[in-house]
């Protein structure tokens, strides 16, 4: 059996389905003038409801099998294919008998894992793009949303900029008064850790996002140029990221603080990565 083909087919089918359900819900809410806050929650519920129709969803909500297929790479080459053939298959084979009975066979388990990854990714994309969707919802241009964090809505959609600035005036002020030293020293190192992780995963952000991260991080620690750099907290954060902090409560607050501070600078891929890490800690 071609596990990769089976997984990809199930993933793309469900990803498109969940996107469709979410936006059909938003469009219906717009027609009856439902306020955006409620419309957005309902759209996620509608998409998730299709996932919850599956009798095995409770099992997936209580385990991390789908995380094997997240953005953290386990293999240098053909990562997804090898995870499916080895790690995920081993996870399935080691299931408790009562849980294993929830699936026909490994192919069934694999397809339902793909479905779980699909709903997680759709929800993540919706959350990341919430302000964009809010703006398009407000000016009745939901049809313009193309599920891309790189699309230039400001210059291509009439009325978008004025609506966005009206909805989020604090962000406009923040961008007008740029403070490149808004991060604590440890947050700068954490931001660099996230950047390095992209290169390790072979998923580089855009050149603009890389430049923004370098500008915001702006680390100035001479100790890193000496033989004592390994005793420096910054070095440890570069290696371990938020896991440098022992307690999950502190890790969560650290990520939340960084997310809030970088919000005005539209680091789409970085913010998505941080939210995924935050979700793992919940």
Short mmCIF file of N, CA and C in Angstrom, two decimals, residues 120-190:
data_model
loop_
_atom_site.label_atom_id
_atom_site.label_comp_id
_atom_site.label_asym_id
_atom_site.label_seq_id
_atom_site.Cartn_x
_atom_site.Cartn_y
_atom_site.Cartn_z
N UNK A 120 -7.22 20.52 12.19
CA UNK A 120 -6.31 21.33 12.99
C UNK A 120 -5.72 22.46 12.14
N UNK A 121 -5.30 22.14 10.92
CA UNK A 121 -4.67 23.13 10.05
C UNK A 121 -5.66 24.18 9.56
N UNK A 122 -6.89 23.78 9.30
CA UNK A 122 -7.90 24.75 8.88
C UNK A 122 -8.21 25.72 10.02
N UNK A 123 -8.38 25.19 11.22
CA UNK A 123 -8.65 26.05 12.38
C UNK A 123 -7.48 26.99 12.63
N UNK A 124 -6.26 26.47 12.50
CA UNK A 124 -5.07 27.29 12.69
C UNK A 124 -5.02 28.42 11.67
N UNK A 125 -5.34 28.12 10.43
CA UNK A 125 -5.32 29.14 9.38
C UNK A 125 -6.40 30.19 9.62
N UNK A 126 -7.58 29.76 10.03
CA UNK A 126 -8.65 30.70 10.33
C UNK A 126 -8.27 31.62 11.48
N UNK A 127 -7.69 31.06 12.54
CA UNK A 127 -7.29 31.87 13.69
C UNK A 127 -6.20 32.86 13.29
N UNK A 128 -5.24 32.40 12.51
CA UNK A 128 -4.15 33.27 12.07
C UNK A 128 -4.68 34.42 11.21
N UNK A 129 -5.71 34.14 10.42
CA UNK A 129 -6.24 35.12 9.47
C UNK A 129 -7.49 35.83 9.99
N UNK A 130 -7.74 35.74 11.28
CA UNK A 130 -9.00 36.24 11.83
C UNK A 130 -9.24 37.72 11.53
N UNK A 131 -8.22 38.55 11.65
CA UNK A 131 -8.41 39.98 11.41
C UNK A 131 -8.66 40.28 9.94
N UNK A 132 -7.99 39.52 9.08
CA UNK A 132 -8.24 39.67 7.65
C UNK A 132 -9.68 39.29 7.33
N UNK A 133 -10.11 38.15 7.87
CA UNK A 133 -11.48 37.68 7.62
C UNK A 133 -12.49 38.66 8.19
N UNK A 134 -12.21 39.21 9.36
CA UNK A 134 -13.10 40.20 9.98
C UNK A 134 -13.27 41.40 9.05
N UNK A 135 -12.16 41.87 8.48
CA UNK A 135 -12.21 43.03 7.58
C UNK A 135 -13.02 42.71 6.33
N UNK A 136 -12.74 41.57 5.72
CA UNK A 136 -13.48 41.18 4.51
C UNK A 136 -14.96 40.94 4.81
N UNK A 137 -15.24 40.42 5.99
CA UNK A 137 -16.63 40.20 6.43
C UNK A 137 -17.34 41.55 6.54
N UNK A 138 -16.63 42.52 7.09
CA UNK A 138 -17.20 43.86 7.30
C UNK A 138 -17.54 44.55 5.99
N UNK A 139 -16.66 44.43 4.99
CA UNK A 139 -16.90 45.11 3.71
C UNK A 139 -17.57 44.19 2.69
N UNK A 140 -18.07 43.05 3.17
CA UNK A 140 -18.81 42.12 2.32
C UNK A 140 -17.97 41.64 1.13
N UNK A 141 -16.71 41.24 1.41
CA UNK A 141 -15.84 40.72 0.36
C UNK A 141 -15.22 39.38 0.77
N UNK A 142 -15.99 38.55 1.44
CA UNK A 142 -15.49 37.24 1.85
C UNK A 142 -15.01 36.41 0.67
N UNK A 143 -15.60 36.67 -0.49
CA UNK A 143 -15.21 35.91 -1.68
C UNK A 143 -13.75 36.16 -2.07
N UNK A 144 -13.15 37.22 -1.53
CA UNK A 144 -11.77 37.56 -1.87
C UNK A 144 -10.75 36.82 -1.00
N UNK A 145 -11.19 36.17 0.05
CA UNK A 145 -10.25 35.46 0.92
C UNK A 145 -9.78 34.19 0.22
N UNK A 146 -8.45 34.06 0.07
CA UNK A 146 -7.93 32.93 -0.70
C UNK A 146 -7.06 31.99 0.13
N UNK A 147 -7.21 32.06 1.45
CA UNK A 147 -6.48 31.17 2.35
C UNK A 147 -4.96 31.29 2.16
N UNK A 148 -4.51 32.50 1.87
CA UNK A 148 -3.07 32.75 1.73
C UNK A 148 -2.67 33.89 2.64
N UNK A 149 -1.64 33.68 3.46
CA UNK A 149 -1.17 34.74 4.36
C UNK A 149 -0.29 35.74 3.61
N UNK A 150 0.01 35.46 2.35
CA UNK A 150 0.88 36.34 1.57
C UNK A 150 0.11 37.29 0.66
N UNK A 151 -1.18 37.10 0.51
CA UNK A 151 -1.96 37.91 -0.42
C UNK A 151 -2.02 39.37 0.06
N UNK A 152 -1.84 40.30 -0.88
CA UNK A 152 -1.81 41.73 -0.56
C UNK A 152 -3.21 42.31 -0.62
N UNK A 153 -3.98 42.11 0.44
CA UNK A 153 -5.36 42.60 0.47
C UNK A 153 -5.42 44.13 0.44
N UNK A 154 -4.45 44.78 1.08
CA UNK A 154 -4.46 46.24 1.19
C UNK A 154 -4.49 46.93 -0.16
N UNK A 155 -3.72 46.41 -1.09
CA UNK A 155 -3.60 47.06 -2.40
C UNK A 155 -4.51 46.48 -3.47
N UNK A 156 -5.15 45.35 -3.17
CA UNK A 156 -5.94 44.70 -4.21
C UNK A 156 -7.45 44.70 -3.94
N UNK A 157 -7.85 45.02 -2.70
CA UNK A 157 -9.28 45.01 -2.36
C UNK A 157 -9.71 46.42 -1.97
N UNK A 158 -10.61 47.01 -2.75
CA UNK A 158 -11.09 48.36 -2.46
C UNK A 158 -11.75 48.42 -1.09
N UNK A 159 -11.37 49.42 -0.31
CA UNK A 159 -11.97 49.64 1.00
C UNK A 159 -11.37 48.81 2.11
N UNK A 160 -10.43 47.92 1.77
CA UNK A 160 -9.87 47.02 2.79
C UNK A 160 -9.08 47.80 3.85
N UNK A 161 -8.17 48.67 3.40
CA UNK A 161 -7.28 49.37 4.34
C UNK A 161 -8.05 50.23 5.32
N UNK A 162 -8.99 51.01 4.83
CA UNK A 162 -9.76 51.89 5.73
C UNK A 162 -10.58 51.08 6.71
N UNK A 163 -11.14 49.95 6.25
CA UNK A 163 -11.93 49.09 7.15
C UNK A 163 -11.04 48.46 8.20
N UNK A 164 -9.86 48.00 7.80
CA UNK A 164 -8.93 47.37 8.74
C UNK A 164 -8.49 48.37 9.81
N UNK A 165 -8.15 49.57 9.37
CA UNK A 165 -7.70 50.61 10.32
C UNK A 165 -8.81 51.02 11.27
N UNK A 166 -10.03 50.97 10.78
CA UNK A 166 -11.17 51.30 11.64
C UNK A 166 -11.42 50.22 12.68
N UNK A 167 -11.25 48.97 12.27
CA UNK A 167 -11.48 47.85 13.17
C UNK A 167 -10.35 47.68 14.18
N UNK A 168 -9.12 47.97 13.75
CA UNK A 168 -7.94 47.74 14.59
C UNK A 168 -7.05 49.00 14.65
N UNK A 169 -7.57 50.07 15.24
CA UNK A 169 -6.82 51.34 15.27
C UNK A 169 -5.50 51.26 16.03
N UNK A 170 -5.42 50.41 17.05
CA UNK A 170 -4.18 50.31 17.84
C UNK A 170 -3.03 49.77 16.99
N UNK A 171 -3.33 48.89 16.08
CA UNK A 171 -2.28 48.35 15.22
C UNK A 171 -1.73 49.41 14.29
N UNK A 172 -2.60 50.31 13.83
CA UNK A 172 -2.14 51.39 12.95
C UNK A 172 -1.17 52.28 13.70
N UNK A 173 -1.51 52.61 14.95
CA UNK A 173 -0.62 53.47 15.75
C UNK A 173 0.70 52.76 16.02
N UNK A 174 0.63 51.47 16.26
CA UNK A 174 1.86 50.72 16.54
C UNK A 174 2.78 50.71 15.34
N UNK A 175 2.20 50.58 14.13
CA UNK A 175 3.03 50.53 12.94
C UNK A 175 3.59 51.91 12.59
N UNK A 176 2.90 52.96 13.01
CA UNK A 176 3.40 54.30 12.73
C UNK A 176 4.54 54.67 13.66
N UNK A 177 4.51 54.12 14.86
CA UNK A 177 5.56 54.40 15.85
C UNK A 177 6.32 53.10 16.12
N UNK A 178 7.25 52.79 15.24
CA UNK A 178 7.95 51.51 15.30
C UNK A 178 9.05 51.52 16.34
N UNK A 179 8.96 50.58 17.26
CA UNK A 179 9.99 50.42 18.29
C UNK A 179 10.62 49.05 18.08
N UNK A 180 11.84 49.05 17.56
CA UNK A 180 12.49 47.77 17.25
C UNK A 180 13.12 47.12 18.48
N UNK A 181 12.91 47.72 19.64
CA UNK A 181 13.46 47.13 20.86
C UNK A 181 12.34 46.79 21.84
N UNK A 182 11.23 46.29 21.30
CA UNK A 182 10.07 45.99 22.13
C UNK A 182 10.20 44.66 22.86
N UNK A 183 11.13 43.82 22.43
CA UNK A 183 11.26 42.49 23.01
C UNK A 183 12.31 42.46 24.11
N UNK A 184 12.05 41.63 25.11
CA UNK A 184 13.09 41.40 26.11
C UNK A 184 14.21 40.60 25.45
N UNK A 185 15.36 40.55 26.11
CA UNK A 185 16.49 39.84 25.51
C UNK A 185 16.16 38.36 25.29
N UNK A 186 15.51 37.75 26.25
CA UNK A 186 15.17 36.33 26.10
C UNK A 186 14.15 36.11 24.98
N UNK A 187 13.22 37.06 24.81
CA UNK A 187 12.23 36.95 23.74
C UNK A 187 12.92 37.07 22.37
N UNK A 188 13.97 37.87 22.31
CA UNK A 188 14.72 37.99 21.06
C UNK A 188 15.36 36.66 20.69
N UNK A 189 15.93 36.01 21.67
CA UNK A 189 16.54 34.71 21.42
C UNK A 189 15.49 33.68 21.03
N UNK A 190 14.32 33.75 21.66
CA UNK A 190 13.24 32.82 21.32
C UNK A 190 12.79 33.04 19.88
#
